[in-house]
Every structure is written in structure tokens, then in C-alpha cells.
CSV table of C-alpha atoms and ligand atoms in Angstrom, one decimal:
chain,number,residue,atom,x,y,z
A,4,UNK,CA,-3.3,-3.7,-7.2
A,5,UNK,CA,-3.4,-6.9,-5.5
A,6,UNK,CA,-5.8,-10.3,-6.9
A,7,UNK,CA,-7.4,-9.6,-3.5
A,8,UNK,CA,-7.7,-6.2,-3.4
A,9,UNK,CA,-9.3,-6.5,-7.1
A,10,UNK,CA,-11.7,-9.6,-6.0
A,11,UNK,CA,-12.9,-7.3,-3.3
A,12,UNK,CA,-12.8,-3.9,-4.7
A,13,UNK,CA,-15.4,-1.2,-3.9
A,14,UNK,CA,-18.2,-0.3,-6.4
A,15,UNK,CA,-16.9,2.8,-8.4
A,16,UNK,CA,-17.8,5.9,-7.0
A,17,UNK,CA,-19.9,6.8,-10.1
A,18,UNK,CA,-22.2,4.6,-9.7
A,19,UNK,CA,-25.5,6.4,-9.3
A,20,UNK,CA,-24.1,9.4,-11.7
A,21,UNK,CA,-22.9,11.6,-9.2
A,22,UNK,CA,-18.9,11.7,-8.0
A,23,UNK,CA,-18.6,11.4,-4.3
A,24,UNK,CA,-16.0,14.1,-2.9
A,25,UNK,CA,-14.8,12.3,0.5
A,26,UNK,CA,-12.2,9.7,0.1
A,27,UNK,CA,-10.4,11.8,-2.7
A,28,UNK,CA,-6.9,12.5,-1.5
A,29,UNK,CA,-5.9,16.6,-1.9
A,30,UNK,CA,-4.1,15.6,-4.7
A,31,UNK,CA,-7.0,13.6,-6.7
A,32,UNK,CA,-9.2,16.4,-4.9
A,33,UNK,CA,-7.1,19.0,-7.1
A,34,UNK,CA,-7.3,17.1,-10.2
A,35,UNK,CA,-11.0,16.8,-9.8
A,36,UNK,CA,-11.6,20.7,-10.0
A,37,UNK,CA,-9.3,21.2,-12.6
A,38,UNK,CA,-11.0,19.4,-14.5
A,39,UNK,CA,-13.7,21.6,-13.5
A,40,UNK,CA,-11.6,24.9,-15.4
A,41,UNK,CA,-10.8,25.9,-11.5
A,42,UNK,CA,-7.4,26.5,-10.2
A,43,UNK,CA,-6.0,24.2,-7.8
A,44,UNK,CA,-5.8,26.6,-4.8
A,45,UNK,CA,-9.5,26.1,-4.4
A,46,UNK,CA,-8.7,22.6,-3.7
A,47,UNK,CA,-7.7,24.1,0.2
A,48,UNK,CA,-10.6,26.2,0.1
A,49,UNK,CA,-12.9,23.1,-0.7
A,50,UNK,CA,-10.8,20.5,1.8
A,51,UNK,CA,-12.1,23.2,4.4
A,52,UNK,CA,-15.3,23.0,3.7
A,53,UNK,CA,-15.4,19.1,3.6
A,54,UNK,CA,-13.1,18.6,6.6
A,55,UNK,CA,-13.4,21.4,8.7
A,56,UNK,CA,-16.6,22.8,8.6
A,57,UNK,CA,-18.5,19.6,7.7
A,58,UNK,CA,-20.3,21.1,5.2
A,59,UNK,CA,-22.1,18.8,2.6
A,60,UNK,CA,-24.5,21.5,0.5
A,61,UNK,CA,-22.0,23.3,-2.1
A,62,UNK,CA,-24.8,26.1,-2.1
A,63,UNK,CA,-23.3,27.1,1.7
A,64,UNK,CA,-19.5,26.8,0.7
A,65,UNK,CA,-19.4,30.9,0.6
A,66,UNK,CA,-15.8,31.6,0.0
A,67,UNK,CA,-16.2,29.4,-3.4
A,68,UNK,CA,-17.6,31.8,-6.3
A,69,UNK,CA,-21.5,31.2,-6.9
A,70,UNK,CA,-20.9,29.6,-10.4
A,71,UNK,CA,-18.3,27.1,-9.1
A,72,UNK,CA,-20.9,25.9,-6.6
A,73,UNK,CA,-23.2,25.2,-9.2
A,74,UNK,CA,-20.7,23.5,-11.5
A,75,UNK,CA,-19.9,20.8,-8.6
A,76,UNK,CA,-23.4,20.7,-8.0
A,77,UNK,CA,-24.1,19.1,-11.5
A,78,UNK,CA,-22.1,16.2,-10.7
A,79,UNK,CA,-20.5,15.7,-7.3
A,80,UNK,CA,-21.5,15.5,-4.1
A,81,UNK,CA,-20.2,15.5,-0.5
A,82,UNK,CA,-21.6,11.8,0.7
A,83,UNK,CA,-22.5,10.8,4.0
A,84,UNK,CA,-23.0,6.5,4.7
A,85,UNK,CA,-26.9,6.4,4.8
A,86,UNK,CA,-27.8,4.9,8.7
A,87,UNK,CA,-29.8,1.8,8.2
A,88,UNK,CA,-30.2,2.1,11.8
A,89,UNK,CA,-29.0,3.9,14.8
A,90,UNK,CA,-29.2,2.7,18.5
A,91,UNK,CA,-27.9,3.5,21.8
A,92,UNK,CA,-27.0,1.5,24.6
A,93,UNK,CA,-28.2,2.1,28.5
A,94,UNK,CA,-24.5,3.1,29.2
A,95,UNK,CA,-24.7,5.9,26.2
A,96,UNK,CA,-22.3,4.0,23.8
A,97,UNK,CA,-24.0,4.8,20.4
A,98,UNK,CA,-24.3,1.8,17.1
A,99,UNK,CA,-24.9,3.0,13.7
A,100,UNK,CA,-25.6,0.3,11.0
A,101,UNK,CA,-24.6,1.9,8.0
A,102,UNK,CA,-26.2,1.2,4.2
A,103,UNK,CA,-23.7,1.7,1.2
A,104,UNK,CA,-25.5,2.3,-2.2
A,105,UNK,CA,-24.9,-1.0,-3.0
A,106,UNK,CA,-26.7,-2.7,-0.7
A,107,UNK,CA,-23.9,-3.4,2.1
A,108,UNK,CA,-23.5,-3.0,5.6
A,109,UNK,CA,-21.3,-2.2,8.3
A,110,UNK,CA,-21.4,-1.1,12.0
A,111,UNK,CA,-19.7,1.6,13.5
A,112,UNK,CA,-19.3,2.3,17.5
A,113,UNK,CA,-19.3,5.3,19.3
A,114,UNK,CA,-17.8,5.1,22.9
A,115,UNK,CA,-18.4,7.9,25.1
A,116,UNK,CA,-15.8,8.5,28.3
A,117,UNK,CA,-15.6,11.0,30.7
A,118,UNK,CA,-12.9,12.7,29.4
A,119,UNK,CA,-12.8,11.3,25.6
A,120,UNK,CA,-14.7,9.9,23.2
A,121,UNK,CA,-13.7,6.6,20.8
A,122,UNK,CA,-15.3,6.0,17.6
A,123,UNK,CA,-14.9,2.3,16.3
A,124,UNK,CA,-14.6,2.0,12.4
A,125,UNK,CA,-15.3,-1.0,10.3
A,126,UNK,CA,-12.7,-1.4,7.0
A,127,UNK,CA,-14.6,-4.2,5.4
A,128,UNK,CA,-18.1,-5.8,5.0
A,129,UNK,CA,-17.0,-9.1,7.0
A,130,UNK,CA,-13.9,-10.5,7.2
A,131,UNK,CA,-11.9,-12.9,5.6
A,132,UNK,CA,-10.4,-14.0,8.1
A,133,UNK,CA,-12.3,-16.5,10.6
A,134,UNK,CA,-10.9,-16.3,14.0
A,135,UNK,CA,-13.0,-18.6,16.3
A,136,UNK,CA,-14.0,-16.5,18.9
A,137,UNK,CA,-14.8,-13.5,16.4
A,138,UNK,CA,-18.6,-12.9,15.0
A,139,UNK,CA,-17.5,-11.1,12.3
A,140,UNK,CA,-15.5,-14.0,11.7
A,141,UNK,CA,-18.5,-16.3,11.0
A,142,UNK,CA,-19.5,-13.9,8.2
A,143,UNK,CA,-17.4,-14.0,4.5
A,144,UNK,CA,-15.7,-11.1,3.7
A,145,UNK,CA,-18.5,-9.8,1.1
A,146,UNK,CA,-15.8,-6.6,-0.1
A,147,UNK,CA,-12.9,-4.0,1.0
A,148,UNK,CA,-14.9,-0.6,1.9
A,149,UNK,CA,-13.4,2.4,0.0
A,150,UNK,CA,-11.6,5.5,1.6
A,151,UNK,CA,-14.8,7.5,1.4
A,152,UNK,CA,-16.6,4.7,3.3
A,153,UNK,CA,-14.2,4.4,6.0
A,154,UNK,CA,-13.6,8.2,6.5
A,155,UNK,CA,-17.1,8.9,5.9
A,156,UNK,CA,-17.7,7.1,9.9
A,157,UNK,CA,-16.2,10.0,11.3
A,158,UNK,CA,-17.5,12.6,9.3
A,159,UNK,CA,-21.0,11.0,10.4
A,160,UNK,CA,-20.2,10.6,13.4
A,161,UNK,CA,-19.5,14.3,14.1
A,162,UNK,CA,-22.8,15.1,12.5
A,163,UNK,CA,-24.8,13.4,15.2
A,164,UNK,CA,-22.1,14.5,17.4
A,165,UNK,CA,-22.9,18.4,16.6
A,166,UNK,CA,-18.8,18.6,16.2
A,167,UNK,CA,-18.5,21.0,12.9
A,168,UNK,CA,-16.1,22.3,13.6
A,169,UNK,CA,-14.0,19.9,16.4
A,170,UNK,CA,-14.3,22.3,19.5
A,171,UNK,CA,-11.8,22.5,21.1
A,172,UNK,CA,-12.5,21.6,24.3
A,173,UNK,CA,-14.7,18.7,25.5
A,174,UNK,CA,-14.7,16.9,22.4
A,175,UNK,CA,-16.9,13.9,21.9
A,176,UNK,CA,-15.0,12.3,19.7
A,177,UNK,CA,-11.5,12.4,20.2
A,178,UNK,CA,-10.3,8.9,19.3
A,179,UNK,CA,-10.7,6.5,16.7
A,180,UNK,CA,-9.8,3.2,16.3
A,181,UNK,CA,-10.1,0.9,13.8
A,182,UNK,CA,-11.4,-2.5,15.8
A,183,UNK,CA,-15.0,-2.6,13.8
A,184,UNK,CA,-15.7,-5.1,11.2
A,185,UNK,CA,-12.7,-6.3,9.4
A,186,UNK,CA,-9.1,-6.6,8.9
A,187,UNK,CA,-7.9,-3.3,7.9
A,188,UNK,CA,-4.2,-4.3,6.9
A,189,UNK,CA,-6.3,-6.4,4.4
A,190,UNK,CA,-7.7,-3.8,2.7
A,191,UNK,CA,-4.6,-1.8,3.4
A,192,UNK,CA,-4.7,1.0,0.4
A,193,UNK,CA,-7.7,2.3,1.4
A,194,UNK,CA,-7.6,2.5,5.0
A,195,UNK,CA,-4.2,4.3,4.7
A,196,UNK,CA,-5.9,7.0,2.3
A,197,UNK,CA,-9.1,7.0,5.0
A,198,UNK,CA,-6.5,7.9,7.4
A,199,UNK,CA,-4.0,10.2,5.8
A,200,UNK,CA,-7.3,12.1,5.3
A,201,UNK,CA,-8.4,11.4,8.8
A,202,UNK,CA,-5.1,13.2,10.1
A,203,UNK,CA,-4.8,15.9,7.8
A,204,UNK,CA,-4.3,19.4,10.5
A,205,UNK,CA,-6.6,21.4,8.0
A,206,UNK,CA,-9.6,18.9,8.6
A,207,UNK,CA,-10.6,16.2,10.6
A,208,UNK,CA,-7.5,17.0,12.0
A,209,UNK,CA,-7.1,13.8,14.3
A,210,UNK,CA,-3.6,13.1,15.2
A,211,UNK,CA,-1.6,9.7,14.4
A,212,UNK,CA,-1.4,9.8,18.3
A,213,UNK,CA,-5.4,9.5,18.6
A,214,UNK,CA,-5.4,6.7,16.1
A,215,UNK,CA,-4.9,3.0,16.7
A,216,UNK,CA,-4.9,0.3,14.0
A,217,UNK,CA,-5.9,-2.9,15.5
A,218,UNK,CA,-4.5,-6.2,13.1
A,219,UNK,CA,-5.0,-9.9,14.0
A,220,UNK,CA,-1.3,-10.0,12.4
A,221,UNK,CA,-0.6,-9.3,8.8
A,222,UNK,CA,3.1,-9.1,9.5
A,223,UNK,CA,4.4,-7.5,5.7
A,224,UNK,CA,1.8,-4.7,6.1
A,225,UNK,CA,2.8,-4.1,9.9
A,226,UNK,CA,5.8,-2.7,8.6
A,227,UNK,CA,4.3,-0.7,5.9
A,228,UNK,CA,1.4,0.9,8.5
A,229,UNK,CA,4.3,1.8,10.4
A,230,UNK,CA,6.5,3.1,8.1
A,231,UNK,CA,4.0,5.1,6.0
A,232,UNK,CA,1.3,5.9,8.9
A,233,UNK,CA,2.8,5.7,12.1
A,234,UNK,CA,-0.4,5.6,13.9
A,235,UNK,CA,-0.7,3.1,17.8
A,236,UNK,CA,-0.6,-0.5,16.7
A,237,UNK,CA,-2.9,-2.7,18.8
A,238,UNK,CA,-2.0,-6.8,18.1
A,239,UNK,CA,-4.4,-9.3,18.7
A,240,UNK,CA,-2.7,-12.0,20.6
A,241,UNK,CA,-5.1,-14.1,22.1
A,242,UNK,CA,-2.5,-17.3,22.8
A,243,UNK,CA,0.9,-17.5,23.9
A,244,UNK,CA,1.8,-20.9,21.5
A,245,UNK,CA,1.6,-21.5,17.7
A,246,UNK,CA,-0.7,-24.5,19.0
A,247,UNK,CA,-3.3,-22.5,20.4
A,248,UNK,CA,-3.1,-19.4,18.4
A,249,UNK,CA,-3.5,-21.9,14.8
A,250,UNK,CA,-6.6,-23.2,16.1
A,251,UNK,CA,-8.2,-20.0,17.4
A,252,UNK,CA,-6.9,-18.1,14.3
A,253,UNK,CA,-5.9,-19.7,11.7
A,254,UNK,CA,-3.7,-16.3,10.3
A,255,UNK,CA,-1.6,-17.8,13.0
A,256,UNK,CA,-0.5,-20.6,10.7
A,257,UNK,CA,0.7,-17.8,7.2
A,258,UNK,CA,2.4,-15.5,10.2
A,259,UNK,CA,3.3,-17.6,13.3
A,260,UNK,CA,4.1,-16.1,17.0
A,261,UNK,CA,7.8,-15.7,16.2
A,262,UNK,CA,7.4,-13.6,13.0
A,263,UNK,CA,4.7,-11.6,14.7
A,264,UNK,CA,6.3,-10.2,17.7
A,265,UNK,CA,9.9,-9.8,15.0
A,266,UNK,CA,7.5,-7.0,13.6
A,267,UNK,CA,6.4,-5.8,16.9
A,268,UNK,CA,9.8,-5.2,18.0
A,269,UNK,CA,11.0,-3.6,14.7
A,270,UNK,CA,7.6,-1.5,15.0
A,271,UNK,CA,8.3,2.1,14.3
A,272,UNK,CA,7.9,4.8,16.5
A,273,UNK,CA,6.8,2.1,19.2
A,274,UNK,CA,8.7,3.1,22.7
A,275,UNK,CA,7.6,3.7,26.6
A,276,UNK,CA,5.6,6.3,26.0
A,277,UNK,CA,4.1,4.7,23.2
A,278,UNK,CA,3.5,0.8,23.8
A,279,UNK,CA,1.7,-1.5,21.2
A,280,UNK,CA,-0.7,-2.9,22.7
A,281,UNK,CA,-1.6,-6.5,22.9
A,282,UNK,CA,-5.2,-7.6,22.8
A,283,UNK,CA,-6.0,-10.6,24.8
A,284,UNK,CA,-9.9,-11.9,24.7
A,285,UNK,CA,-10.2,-14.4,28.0
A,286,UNK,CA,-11.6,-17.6,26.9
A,287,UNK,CA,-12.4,-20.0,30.0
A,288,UNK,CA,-9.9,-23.2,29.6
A,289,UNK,CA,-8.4,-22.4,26.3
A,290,UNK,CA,-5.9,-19.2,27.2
A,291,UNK,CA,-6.3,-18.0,30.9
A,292,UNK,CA,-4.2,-20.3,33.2
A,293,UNK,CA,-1.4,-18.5,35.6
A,294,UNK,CA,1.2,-20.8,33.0
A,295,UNK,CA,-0.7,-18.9,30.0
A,296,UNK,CA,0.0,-15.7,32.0
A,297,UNK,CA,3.8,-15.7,32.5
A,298,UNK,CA,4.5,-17.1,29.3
A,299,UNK,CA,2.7,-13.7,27.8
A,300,UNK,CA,5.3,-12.1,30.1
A,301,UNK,CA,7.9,-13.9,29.1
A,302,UNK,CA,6.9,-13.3,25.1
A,303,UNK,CA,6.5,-9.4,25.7
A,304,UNK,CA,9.7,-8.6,27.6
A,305,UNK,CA,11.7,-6.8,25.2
A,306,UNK,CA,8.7,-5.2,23.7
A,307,UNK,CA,6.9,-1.6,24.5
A,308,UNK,CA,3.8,-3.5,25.6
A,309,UNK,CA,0.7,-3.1,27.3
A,310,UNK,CA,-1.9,-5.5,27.6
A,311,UNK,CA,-5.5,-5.4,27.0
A,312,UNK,CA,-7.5,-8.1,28.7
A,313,UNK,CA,-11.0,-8.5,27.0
A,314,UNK,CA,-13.6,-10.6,29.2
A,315,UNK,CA,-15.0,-12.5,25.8
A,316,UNK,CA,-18.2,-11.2,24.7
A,317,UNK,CA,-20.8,-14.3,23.7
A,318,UNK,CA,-23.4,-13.9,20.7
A,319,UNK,CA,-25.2,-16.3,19.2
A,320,UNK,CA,-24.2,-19.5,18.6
A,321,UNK,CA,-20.5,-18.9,19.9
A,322,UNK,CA,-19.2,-21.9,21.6
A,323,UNK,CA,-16.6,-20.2,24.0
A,324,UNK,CA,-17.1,-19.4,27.9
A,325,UNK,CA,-15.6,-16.1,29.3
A,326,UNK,CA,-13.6,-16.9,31.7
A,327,UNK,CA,-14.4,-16.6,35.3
A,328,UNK,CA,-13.4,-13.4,36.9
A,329,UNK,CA,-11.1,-14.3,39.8
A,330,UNK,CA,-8.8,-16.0,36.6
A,331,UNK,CA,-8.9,-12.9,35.2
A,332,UNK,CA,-7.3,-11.1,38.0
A,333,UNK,CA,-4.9,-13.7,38.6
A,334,UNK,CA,-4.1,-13.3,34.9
A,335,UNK,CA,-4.0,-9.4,35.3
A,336,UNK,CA,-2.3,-9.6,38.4
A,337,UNK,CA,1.1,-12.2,37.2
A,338,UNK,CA,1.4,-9.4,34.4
A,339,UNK,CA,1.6,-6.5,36.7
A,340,UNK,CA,4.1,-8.1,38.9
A,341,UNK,CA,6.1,-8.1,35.4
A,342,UNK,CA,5.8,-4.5,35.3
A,343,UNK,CA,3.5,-5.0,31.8
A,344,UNK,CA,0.2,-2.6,32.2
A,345,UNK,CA,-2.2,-5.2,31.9
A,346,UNK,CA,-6.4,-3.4,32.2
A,347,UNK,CA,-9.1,-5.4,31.5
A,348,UNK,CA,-11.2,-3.7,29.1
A,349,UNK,CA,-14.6,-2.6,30.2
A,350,UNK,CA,-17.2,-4.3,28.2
A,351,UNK,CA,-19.3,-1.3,26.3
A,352,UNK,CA,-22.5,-1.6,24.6
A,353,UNK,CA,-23.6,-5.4,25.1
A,354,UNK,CA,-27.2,-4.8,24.9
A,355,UNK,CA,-26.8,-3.3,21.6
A,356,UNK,CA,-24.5,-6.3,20.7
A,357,UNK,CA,-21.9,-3.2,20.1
A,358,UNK,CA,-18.8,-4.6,21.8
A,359,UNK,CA,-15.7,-6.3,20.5
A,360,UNK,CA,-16.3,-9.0,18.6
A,361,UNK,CA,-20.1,-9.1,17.9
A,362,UNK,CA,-20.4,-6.9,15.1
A,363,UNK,CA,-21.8,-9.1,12.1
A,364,UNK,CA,-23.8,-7.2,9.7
A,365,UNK,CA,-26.7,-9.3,7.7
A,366,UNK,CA,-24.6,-8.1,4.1
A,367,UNK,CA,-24.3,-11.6,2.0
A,368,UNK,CA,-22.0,-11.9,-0.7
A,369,UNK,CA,-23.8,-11.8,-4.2
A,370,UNK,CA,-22.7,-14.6,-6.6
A,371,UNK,CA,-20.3,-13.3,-9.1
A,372,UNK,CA,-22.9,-13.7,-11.4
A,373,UNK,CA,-25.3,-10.8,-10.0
A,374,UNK,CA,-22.9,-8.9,-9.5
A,375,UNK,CA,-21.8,-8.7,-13.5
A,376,UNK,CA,-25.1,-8.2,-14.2
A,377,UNK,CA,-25.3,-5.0,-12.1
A,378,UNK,CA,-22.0,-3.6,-13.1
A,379,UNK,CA,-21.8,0.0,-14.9
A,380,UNK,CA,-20.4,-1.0,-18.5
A,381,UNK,CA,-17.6,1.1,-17.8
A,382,UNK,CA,-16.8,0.0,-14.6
B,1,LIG,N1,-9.5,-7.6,12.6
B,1,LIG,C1,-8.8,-6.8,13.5
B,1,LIG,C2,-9.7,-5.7,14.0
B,1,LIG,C3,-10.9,-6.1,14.8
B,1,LIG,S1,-10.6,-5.5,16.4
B,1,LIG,C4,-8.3,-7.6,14.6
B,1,LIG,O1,-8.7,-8.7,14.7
B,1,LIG,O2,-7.5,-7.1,15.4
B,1,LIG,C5,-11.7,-6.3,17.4
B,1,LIG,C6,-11.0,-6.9,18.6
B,1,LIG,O3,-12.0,-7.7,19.3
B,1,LIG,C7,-9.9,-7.9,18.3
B,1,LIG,O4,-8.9,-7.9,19.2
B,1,LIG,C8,-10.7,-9.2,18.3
B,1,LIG,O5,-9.8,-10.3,18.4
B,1,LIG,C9,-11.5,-9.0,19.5
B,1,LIG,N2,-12.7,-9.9,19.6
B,1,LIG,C10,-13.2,-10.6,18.6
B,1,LIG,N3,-14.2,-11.3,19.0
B,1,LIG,C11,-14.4,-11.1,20.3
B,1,LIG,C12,-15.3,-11.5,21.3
B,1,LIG,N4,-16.3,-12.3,21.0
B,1,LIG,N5,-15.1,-11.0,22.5
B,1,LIG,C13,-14.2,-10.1,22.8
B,1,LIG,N6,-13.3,-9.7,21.9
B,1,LIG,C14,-13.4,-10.1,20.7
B,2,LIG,FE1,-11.5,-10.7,11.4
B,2,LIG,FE2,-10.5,-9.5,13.5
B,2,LIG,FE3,-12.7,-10.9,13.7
B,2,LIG,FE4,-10.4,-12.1,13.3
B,2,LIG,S1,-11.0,-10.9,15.1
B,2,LIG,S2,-12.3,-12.6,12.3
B,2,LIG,S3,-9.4,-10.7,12.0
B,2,LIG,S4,-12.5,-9.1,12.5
């Protein structure tokens, strides 16, 4: 495990006494009830259950024998986030704030479409990263959240949803993405576990199709997410030169443009049918100018790309303008005559502060000091 991964660890699962189920991988899932005196075919039996049927009281888990039941009961259980608080916006897109036992937040989105449904999961409370335009950004990265925490969005999701089991028609949720709060390829372990779980066809069953990973550019684990995932990559751009993208995000300056789009093109699994897409918030003056636009053409042309152009959402205290419209369809418009799908992303839940970029949970990062103090001895 990484210095960083370690600094920002999750709280151990065991925390309040009891062993949470969801985030265990089948093979750690197997382990568990063998320890238990059962045998490891259960495990499938169990991952149904969990997955599948969304079940979270052991006492309904028929197929398992009575005294098994009560054996988990004594000390595991099948843990939803709590919901600090749930709102929905006038144009039906749904905000949970989620409370972890410890005290921490996140936010997760729920955007409904006519003919899908996206849910947008967090990966970490804040962000160490601090990209100018970002809210999230403005807040420290307090920790990593754990497989369970970021697999457990879904799984609440689809409670409030009513979808236990997925029908399989007319799904809600059909989608996920993982644009919440956070740079998931920082806290890379556990949002690959989230997601092998996520995918697996005897659960949640969501295919690596219907998952996109959204990175501001951590070049090294680009390569691994690809290799070892191969879920959509979506890139967050936002400039054309080193000079603008190192002062509007400073990751620019560890992995500059060149390196980026090397691992873009070496992407695996990325082709016409399946484009990376680039992310490209409009900021009034600083990135929008026709020159801006056939630069990005010129950047992208021997990439599977598609561009997503995000009309920059303000919150409080930012100090960037959206940019006007008709320089966003001027902007659109020099891409499409390239040939490079360029739509401007409709801007979902602002009145819930819900869309890109204004998540920003109230979580604070305890001094090191409190935290100690708190600790299980064993942990
Ligand atoms: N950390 C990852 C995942 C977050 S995704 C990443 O940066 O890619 C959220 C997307 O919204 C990113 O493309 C991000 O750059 C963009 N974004 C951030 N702040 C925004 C804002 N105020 N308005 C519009 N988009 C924003
Ligand atoms: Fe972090 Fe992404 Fe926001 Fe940048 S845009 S601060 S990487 S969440």
C-alpha cells in the first residue's frame, strides 16, 4: 500500500463491532463464512442475496439454513451509507448527502433521462487535488472512501429506486459514472474493488460498457484502469497548453498535455465505437476562443475522441464566468466541422447545487491528533 493510500485510509470496517458485508470481494466474501464453519458455495448463495435481490436482513435470506442466518447476524451486517439528507431538484435529478460512521460526508447524484438513468459516485471525501474551477477542489481531501462506501451508492440508490432486482426493462439506473467528489485513480484500490463488484453478472450486474471513470489525469493508473477494468475513460481537459492547464490544474504540472494524451492513445479497448471522452468546462476568456477550439482538434486527431463541453457551473465564491453561449457554439461548432462529436452537456440539478463541479460536502479533516485518540487499539 501506498504512503498516500495509508495517510488516507478508511476507518476499519469493525469499527462499531459489527463486520460490514458489501465491499468484500467473493473471494474475501468466501473467507469470511468459512470462518463461519460454512462451506464456500454459500458464498454465491449469499452474493445473491447482497447483489441481486438487495436484501439487507439475513432473517429473509431463505435459501441460507435458519442457523447460518443467525450466526451472521451476531456479527455482520449488510450496510447501507446512512442519508444525511436527500433532495430533489425541479428537473427530477435526485442528491443524496451521505453520513459514514465516522462522521464524513459525500454526495451522490442521480440523473434521470428518458431512456436511462446515471448515478454519479463520489470516491473520496474531498479532493486532493485543487483544480481552480472545481468546488470540491476548495475542500482538502479529508480520506479515500472504502469499496463498501463507494459500491454502497448504488446499492442505495436502487433502494430508493425500488430496483431489487434490476428489471429488465425501463431501468432507472442504468449508468454510473464516477464524476462525484474526488479523484478516483487516487484512491485507485478501492474503486477498482467497488467496481469489479459493481460489474459482477450475478449482482449488480452493470456492465464495464455502462461504467465511465472520469480522471483529471493520473497518467500511471490510466494504464492500470485500463488494463485491469476496462471500463469508458472520460479525461478532463479543460486547456489545450501546458500554460493554461498548470494554472487551472496544477496535476497538469506532475503529468503535462503530452504524457496525457500518450495514455489516451495507448488507452485499451478505446476505438470508434468506443471514444474517450474529453471533458471540457467553458470558462469565459480563459479556454473558449475559436484558436482554443482548433487547437483541441488538432490535439485529438489521432485519438477515439468525443468532446464534452460543460457550460461552467458557479458556486460560491468561484471567481470564473461561464462563457457566453454563442462562444460556445462557435466552439462546438469548429469541432464538428473536424468530424469530433462535440455536445454540450446539459446542466442537471443546479438548484440543488448537484451539477458538476459543485459538490463540496461540510466534512473537515480532524487533526491527526483526534483522530489517534478515536482509533480502535487494534486498528
Ligand atoms: N476528479 C475527477 C472526477 C470528477 S468529475 C475529474 O476531475 O475528472 C467532475 C467533472 O466536472 C470534471 O470534468 C470536472 O473538471 C468538472 N467540473 C469541476 N468543476 C466544475 C464546474 N464548476 N463547472 C463545470 N464542470 C466542473
Ligand atoms: Fe478534484 Fe476532479 Fe475537482 Fe479537480 S475537478 S479538484 S480532480 S474533483
Amino acid at each position: 500500500m501506498s504512503t498516500h493510500a495509508e495517510a488516507f485510509a478508511p476507518p476499519a470496517e469493525r469499527a462499531d463491532g459489527r463486520r460490514n458485508l458489501v465491499g468484500l470481494s467473493r473471494e474475501e466474501l468466501g473467507a469470511e463464512i468459512a470462518a463461519l464453519g460454512e462451506k464456500p458455495f454459500r458464498a454465491g448463495q449469499l452474493w445473491h442475496w447482497i447483489y441481486h435481490r438487495g436484501i439487507t436482513d439475513f432473517a429473509a435470506m431463505t435459501t441460507l439454513a435458519k442457523s447460518f442466518r443467525a450466526n451472521l447476524a451476531t456479527g455482520h451486517e449488510v450496510r447501507r451509507p446512512a442519508v444525511g439528507e436527500a433532495q430533489r431538484s425541479r428537473d427530477g435529478t435526485a442528491k443524496w448527502l451521505l453520513r459514514f460512521p465516522d462522521g464524513q460526508e459525500v454526495e451522490t447524484v442521480h440523473i434521470p433521462e428518458e431512456d436511462r438513468g446515471t448515478l454519479c459516485v463520489s470516491s473520496q471525501v474531498g479532493c486532493t487535488l485543487t483544480c481552480q474551477f472545481c468546488h470540491t477542489g476548495t475542500q482538502r481531501l479529508v480520506r479515500n472512501l472504502s469499496a463498501g462506501e463507494i459500491v454502497g451508492q448504488v446499492m442505495l440508490a436502487r433502494d430508493y429506486l425500488g430496483e431489487w432486482p434490476a428489471p429488465a426493462e425501463g431501468r432507472q439506473l442504468t449508468n454510473v459514472v464516477l464524476m462525484g467528489m474526488g479523484e478516483p485513480l487516487y484512491n485507485y484500490d478501492n474503486v477498482a474493488k467497488a467496481l469489479k463488484i459493481m460489474m459482477d453478472p450475478e449482482g449488480i450486474a452493470i456492465s464495464k460498457r455502462k461504467i465511465t471513470l472520469s480522471t483529471s489525469g493520473v497518467v500511471p493508473e490510466m494504464r492500470r484502469c485500463g488494463a485491469e477494468l476496462g471500463v469508458n475513460l472520460a479525461v478532463s481537459l479543460h486547456a489545450v497548453s501546458d500554460e493554461v492547464r498548470d494554472r487551472i490544474m496544477p496535476i497538469n504540472k506532475k503529468y503535462p498535455l503530452k504524457e496525457l494524451l500518450d495514455a489516451c492513445r495507448s488507452y485499451p479497448g478505446s476505438n470508434n465505437a468506443r471514444r474517450i471522452t474529453f471533458e471540457y468546462v467553458m470558462l469565459k476568456g480563459v479556454n473558449d476562443s475559436p484558436s482554443d477550439a482548433r487547437e483541441l482538434t488538432r490535439l485529438l486527431k489521432d485519438i477515439p475522441a468525443k468532446v464534452n463541453l460543460i457550460p461552467f457551473n458557479p458556486w460560491p465564491g468561484s471567481f470564473f464566468e461561464c462563457s457566453e453561449p454563442a462562444a460556445i457554439t462557435a466552439f462546438a461548432d469548429i469541432l464538428s466541422a473536424a468530424a469530433i462529436s462535440a455536445p454540450v452537456r446539459a446542466t442537471r440539478g443546479e438548484d440543488i447545487l448537484a451539477a458538476c463541479g459543485q459538490l463540496k460536502s461540510e466534512s473537515r479533516r480532524k487533526k491527526k491528533i483526534e483522530r489517534q485518540a478515536e482509533a480502535p487499539a487494534s486498528a
